[in-house]
Short mmCIF file of C-alpha atoms in Angstrom, two decimals:
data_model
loop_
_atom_site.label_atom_id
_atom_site.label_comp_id
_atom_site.label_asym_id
_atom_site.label_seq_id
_atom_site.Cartn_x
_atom_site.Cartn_y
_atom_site.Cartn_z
CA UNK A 273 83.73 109.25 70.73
CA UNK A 274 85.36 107.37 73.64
CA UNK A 275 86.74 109.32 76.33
CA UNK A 276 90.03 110.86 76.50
CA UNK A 277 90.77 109.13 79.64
CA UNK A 278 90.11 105.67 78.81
CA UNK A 279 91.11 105.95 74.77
CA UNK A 280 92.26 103.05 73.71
CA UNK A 281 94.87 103.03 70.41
CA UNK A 282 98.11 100.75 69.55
CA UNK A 283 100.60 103.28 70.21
CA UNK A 284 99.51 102.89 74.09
CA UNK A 285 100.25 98.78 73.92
CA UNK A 286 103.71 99.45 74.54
CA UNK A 287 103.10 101.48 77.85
CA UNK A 288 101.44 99.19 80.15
CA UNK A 289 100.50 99.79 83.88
CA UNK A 290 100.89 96.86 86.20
CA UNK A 291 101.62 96.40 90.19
CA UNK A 292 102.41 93.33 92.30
CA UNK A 293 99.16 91.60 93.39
CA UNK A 294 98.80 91.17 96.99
CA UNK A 295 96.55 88.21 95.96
CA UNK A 296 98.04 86.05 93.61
CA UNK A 297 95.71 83.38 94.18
CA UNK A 298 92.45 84.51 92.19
CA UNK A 299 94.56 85.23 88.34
CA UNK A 300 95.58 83.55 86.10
CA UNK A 301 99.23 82.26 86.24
CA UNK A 302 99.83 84.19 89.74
CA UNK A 303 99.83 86.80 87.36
CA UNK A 304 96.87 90.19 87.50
CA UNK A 305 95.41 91.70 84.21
CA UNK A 306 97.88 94.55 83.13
CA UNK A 307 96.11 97.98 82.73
CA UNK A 308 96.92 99.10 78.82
CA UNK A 309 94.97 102.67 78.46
CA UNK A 310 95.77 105.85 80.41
CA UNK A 311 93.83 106.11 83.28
CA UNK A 312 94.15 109.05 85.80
CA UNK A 313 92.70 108.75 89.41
CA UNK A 314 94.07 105.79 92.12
CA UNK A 315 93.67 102.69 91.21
CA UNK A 316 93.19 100.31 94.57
CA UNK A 317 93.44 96.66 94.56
CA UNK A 318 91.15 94.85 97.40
CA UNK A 319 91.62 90.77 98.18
CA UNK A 320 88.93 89.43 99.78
CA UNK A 321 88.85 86.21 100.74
CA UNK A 322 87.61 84.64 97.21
CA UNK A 323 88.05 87.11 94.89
CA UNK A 324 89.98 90.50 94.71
CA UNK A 325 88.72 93.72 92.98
CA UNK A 326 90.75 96.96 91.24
CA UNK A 327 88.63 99.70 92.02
CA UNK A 328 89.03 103.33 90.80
CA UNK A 329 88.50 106.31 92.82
CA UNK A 330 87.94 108.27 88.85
CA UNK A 331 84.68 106.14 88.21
CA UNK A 332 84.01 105.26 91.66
CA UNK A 333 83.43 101.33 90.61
CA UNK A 334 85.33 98.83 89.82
CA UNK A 335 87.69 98.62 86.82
CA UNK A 336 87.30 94.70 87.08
CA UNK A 337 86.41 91.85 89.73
CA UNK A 338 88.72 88.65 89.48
CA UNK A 339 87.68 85.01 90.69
CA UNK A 340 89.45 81.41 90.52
CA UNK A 341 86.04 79.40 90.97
CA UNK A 342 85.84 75.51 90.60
CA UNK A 343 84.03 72.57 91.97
CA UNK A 344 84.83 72.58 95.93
CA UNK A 345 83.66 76.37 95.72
CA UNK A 346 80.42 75.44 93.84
CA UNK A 347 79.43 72.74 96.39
CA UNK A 348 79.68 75.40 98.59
CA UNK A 349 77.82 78.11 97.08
CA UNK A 350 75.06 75.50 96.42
CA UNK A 351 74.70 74.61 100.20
CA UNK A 352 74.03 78.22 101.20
CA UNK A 353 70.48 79.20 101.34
CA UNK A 354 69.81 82.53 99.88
CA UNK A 355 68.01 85.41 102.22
CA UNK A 356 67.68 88.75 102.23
CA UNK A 357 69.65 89.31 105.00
CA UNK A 358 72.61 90.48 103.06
CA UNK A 359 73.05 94.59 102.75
CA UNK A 360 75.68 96.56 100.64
CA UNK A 361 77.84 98.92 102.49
CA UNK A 362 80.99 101.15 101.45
CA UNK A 363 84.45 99.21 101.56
CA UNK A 364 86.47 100.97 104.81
CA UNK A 365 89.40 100.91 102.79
CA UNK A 366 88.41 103.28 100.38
CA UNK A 367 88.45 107.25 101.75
CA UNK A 368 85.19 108.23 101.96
CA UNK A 369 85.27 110.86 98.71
CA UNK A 370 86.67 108.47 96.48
CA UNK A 371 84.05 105.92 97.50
CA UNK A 372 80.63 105.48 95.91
CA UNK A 373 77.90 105.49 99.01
CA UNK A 374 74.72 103.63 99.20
CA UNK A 375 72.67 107.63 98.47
CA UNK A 376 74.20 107.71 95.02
CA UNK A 377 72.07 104.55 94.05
CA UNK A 378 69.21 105.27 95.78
CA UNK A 379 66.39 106.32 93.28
CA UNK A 380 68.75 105.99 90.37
CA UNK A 381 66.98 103.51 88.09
CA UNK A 382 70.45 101.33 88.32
CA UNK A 383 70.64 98.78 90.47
CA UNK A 384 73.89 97.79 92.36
CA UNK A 385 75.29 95.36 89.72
CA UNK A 386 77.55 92.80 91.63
CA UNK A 387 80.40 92.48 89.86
CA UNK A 388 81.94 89.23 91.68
CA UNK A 389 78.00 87.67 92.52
CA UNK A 390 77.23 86.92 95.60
CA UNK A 391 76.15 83.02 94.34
CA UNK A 392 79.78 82.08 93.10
CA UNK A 393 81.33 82.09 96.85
CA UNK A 394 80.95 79.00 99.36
CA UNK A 395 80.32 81.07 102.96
CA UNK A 396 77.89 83.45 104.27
CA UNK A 397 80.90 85.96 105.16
CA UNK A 398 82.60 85.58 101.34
CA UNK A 399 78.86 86.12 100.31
CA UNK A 400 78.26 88.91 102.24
CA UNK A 401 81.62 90.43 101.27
CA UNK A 402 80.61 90.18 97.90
CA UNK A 403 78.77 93.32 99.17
CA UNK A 404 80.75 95.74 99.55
CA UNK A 405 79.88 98.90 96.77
CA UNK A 406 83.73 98.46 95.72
CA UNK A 407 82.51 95.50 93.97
CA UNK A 408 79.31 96.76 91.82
CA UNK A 409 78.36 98.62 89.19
CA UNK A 410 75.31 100.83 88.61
CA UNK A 411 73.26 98.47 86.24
CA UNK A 412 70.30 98.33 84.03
CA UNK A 413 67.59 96.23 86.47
CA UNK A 414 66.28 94.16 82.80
CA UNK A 415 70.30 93.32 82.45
CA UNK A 416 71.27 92.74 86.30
CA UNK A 417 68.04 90.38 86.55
CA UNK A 418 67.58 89.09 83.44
CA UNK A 419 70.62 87.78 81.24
CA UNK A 420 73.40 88.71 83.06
CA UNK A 421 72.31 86.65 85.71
CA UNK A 422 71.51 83.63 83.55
CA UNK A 423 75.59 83.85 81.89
CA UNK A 424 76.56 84.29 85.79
CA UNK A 425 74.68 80.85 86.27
CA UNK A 426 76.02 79.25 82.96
CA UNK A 427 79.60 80.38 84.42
CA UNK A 428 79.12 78.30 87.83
CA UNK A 429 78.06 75.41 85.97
CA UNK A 430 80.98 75.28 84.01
CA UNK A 431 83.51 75.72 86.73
CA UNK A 432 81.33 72.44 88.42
CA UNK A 433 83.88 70.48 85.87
CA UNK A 434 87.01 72.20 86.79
CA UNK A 435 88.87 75.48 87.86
CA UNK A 436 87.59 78.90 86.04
CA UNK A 437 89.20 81.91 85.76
CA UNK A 438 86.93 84.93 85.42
CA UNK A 439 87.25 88.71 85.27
CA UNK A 440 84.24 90.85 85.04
CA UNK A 441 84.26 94.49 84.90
CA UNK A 442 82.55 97.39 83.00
CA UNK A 443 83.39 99.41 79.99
CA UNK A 444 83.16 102.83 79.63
CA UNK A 445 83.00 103.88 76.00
CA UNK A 446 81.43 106.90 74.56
CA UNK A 447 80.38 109.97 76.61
CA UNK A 448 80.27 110.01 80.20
CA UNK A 449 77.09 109.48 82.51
CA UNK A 450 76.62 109.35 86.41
CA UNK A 451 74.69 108.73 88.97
CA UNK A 452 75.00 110.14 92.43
CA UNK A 453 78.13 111.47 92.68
CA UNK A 454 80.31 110.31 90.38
CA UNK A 455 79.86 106.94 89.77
CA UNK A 456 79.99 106.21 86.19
CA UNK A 457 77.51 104.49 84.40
CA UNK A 458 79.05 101.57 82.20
CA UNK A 459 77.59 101.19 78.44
CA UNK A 460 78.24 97.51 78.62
CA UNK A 461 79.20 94.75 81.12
CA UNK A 462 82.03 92.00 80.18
CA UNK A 463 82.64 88.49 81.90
CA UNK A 464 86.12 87.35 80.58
CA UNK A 465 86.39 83.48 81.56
CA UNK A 466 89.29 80.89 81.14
CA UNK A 467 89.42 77.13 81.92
CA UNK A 468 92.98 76.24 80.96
CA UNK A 469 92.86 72.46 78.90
CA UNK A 470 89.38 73.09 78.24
CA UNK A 471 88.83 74.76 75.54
CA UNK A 472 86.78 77.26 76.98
CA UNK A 473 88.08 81.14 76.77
CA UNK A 474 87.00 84.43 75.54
CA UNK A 475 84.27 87.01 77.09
CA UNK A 476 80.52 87.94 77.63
CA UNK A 477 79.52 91.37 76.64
CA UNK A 478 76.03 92.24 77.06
CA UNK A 479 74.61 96.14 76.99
CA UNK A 480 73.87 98.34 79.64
CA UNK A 481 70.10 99.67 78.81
CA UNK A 482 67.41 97.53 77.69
CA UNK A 483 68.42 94.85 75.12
CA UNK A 484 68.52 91.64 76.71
CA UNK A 485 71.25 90.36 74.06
CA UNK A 486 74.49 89.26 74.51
CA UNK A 487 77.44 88.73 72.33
CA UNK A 488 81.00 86.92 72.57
CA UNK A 489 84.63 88.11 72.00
CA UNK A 490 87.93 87.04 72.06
CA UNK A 491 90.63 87.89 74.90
CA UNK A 492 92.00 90.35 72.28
CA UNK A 493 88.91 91.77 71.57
CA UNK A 494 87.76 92.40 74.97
CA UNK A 495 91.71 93.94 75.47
CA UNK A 496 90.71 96.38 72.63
CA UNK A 497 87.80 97.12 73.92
CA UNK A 498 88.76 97.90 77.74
CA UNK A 499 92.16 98.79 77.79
CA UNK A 500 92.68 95.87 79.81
CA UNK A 501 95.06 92.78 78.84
CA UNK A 502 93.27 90.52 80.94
CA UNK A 503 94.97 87.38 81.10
CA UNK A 504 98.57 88.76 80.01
CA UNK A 505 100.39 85.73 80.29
CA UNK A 506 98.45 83.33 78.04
CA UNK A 507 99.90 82.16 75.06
CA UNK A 508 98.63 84.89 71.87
CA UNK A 509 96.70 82.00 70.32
CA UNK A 510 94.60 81.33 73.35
CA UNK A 511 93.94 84.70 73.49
CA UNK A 512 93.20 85.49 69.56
CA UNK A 513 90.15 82.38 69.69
CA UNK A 514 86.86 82.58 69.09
CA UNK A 515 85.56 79.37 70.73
CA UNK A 516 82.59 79.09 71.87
CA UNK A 517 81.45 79.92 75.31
CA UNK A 518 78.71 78.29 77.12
CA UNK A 519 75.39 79.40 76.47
CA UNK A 520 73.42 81.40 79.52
CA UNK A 521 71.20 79.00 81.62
CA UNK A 522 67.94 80.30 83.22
CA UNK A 523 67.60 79.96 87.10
#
């Protein structure tokens, strides 16, 4: 049974949420994914300087993480050599009770699951503002180190050939779990990409628990799914496809 606050059913289609972005630059079109189920608790947008996050003060994670990557940012990212100097922190601009906080992961079995990774930005400061808890997840460690990780690779290569859209984000389906509190646990993690004259859109879903598999969806699908019409102003038949996505590349 999903729940009541994130039910997703036709009749809602017609009542869509949506705000002005104050960062236009990361969606598709200029244009932000429009919110389609009811949703209670404030919803916060945060623009960073390469990618922008809606977070929600009612699951305490984000409800997605939005990038515009392509081949300048990937030279970038590749020239930037990985420590572990890096440390996650709250965002300021969350109040403090609406904000997850580094206790709630701490001896959790999740790890913080970036949303937004760290390896798609082109500076140490984007990197390390990749960071922030506003942009993570709690996260199954066989998922966050395992497959997701190789699909976050296979999504940098392809935007080596040209400019990527991507929104990644959780879904919360079925009964609800925490850690901490009150950040919810997702069942399942989804990376929604689009390279416009490509031929390259639809979305990674892979579970949150043990099983290493992944499967693809449409745009539609994924909309069904989360409640969220993530690319709202590509054409229907863009967004009905099932082509294929590329396959996840091992590190």
């Amino acid at each position: 049974v999903r729940n009541a606050w994130f039910l997703v059913v036709a009749a809602f289609f017609a009542d869509c949420v949506s705000a002005d972005t104050s960062c236009p630059q990361f969606y598709f079109s200029k244009k932000e994914p429009v919110i389609i189920a009811p949703l209670d608790g404030e919803m916060i947008e945060l623009c960073y300087e390469e990618y922008a996050v809606l977070y929600s003060s009612k699951t305490k994670t984000p409800l997605y993480s939005v990038e515009s990557l392509g081949p300048a940012q990937m030279r970038g990212a590749r020239a930037i050599v990985r420590d572990k100097s890096f440390e996650f922190y709250p965002d300021r601009n969350i109040a403090e009770y609406d904000s997850a906080q580094l206790a709630d992961y701490t001896h959790s079995g999740y790890d913080r699951g970036h949303m937004a990774p760290a390896g798609d930005f082109s500076t140490r400061e984007t990197q390390r503002q990749s960071f922030t808890l506003a942009n993570v997840v709690p996260q199954s460690p066989v998922i966050n180190r395992g497959i997701w990780a190789d699909i976050e690779t296979a999504v940098r290569a392809s935007a080596e050939d040209g400019n990527v859209y991507v929104v990644t984000g959780p879904l919360f389906i079925g009964a609800a779990r925490y850690i901490g509190a009150g950040v919810m646990i997702p069942c399942h993690i989804f990376k929604a990409i689009y390279a416009p004259g490509r031929q390259v859109v639809g979305a990674y879903i892979v579970g949150n628990g043990d099983d290493p598999t992944y499967y693809t969806v449409s745009i539609n699908q994924l909309t069904a799914l989360s409640g969220i019409d993530i690319f709202p102003t590509a054409p229907d038949a863009i967004k009905s496809a099932n082509m294929p996505l590329p396959s996840p590349v091992k590190r």
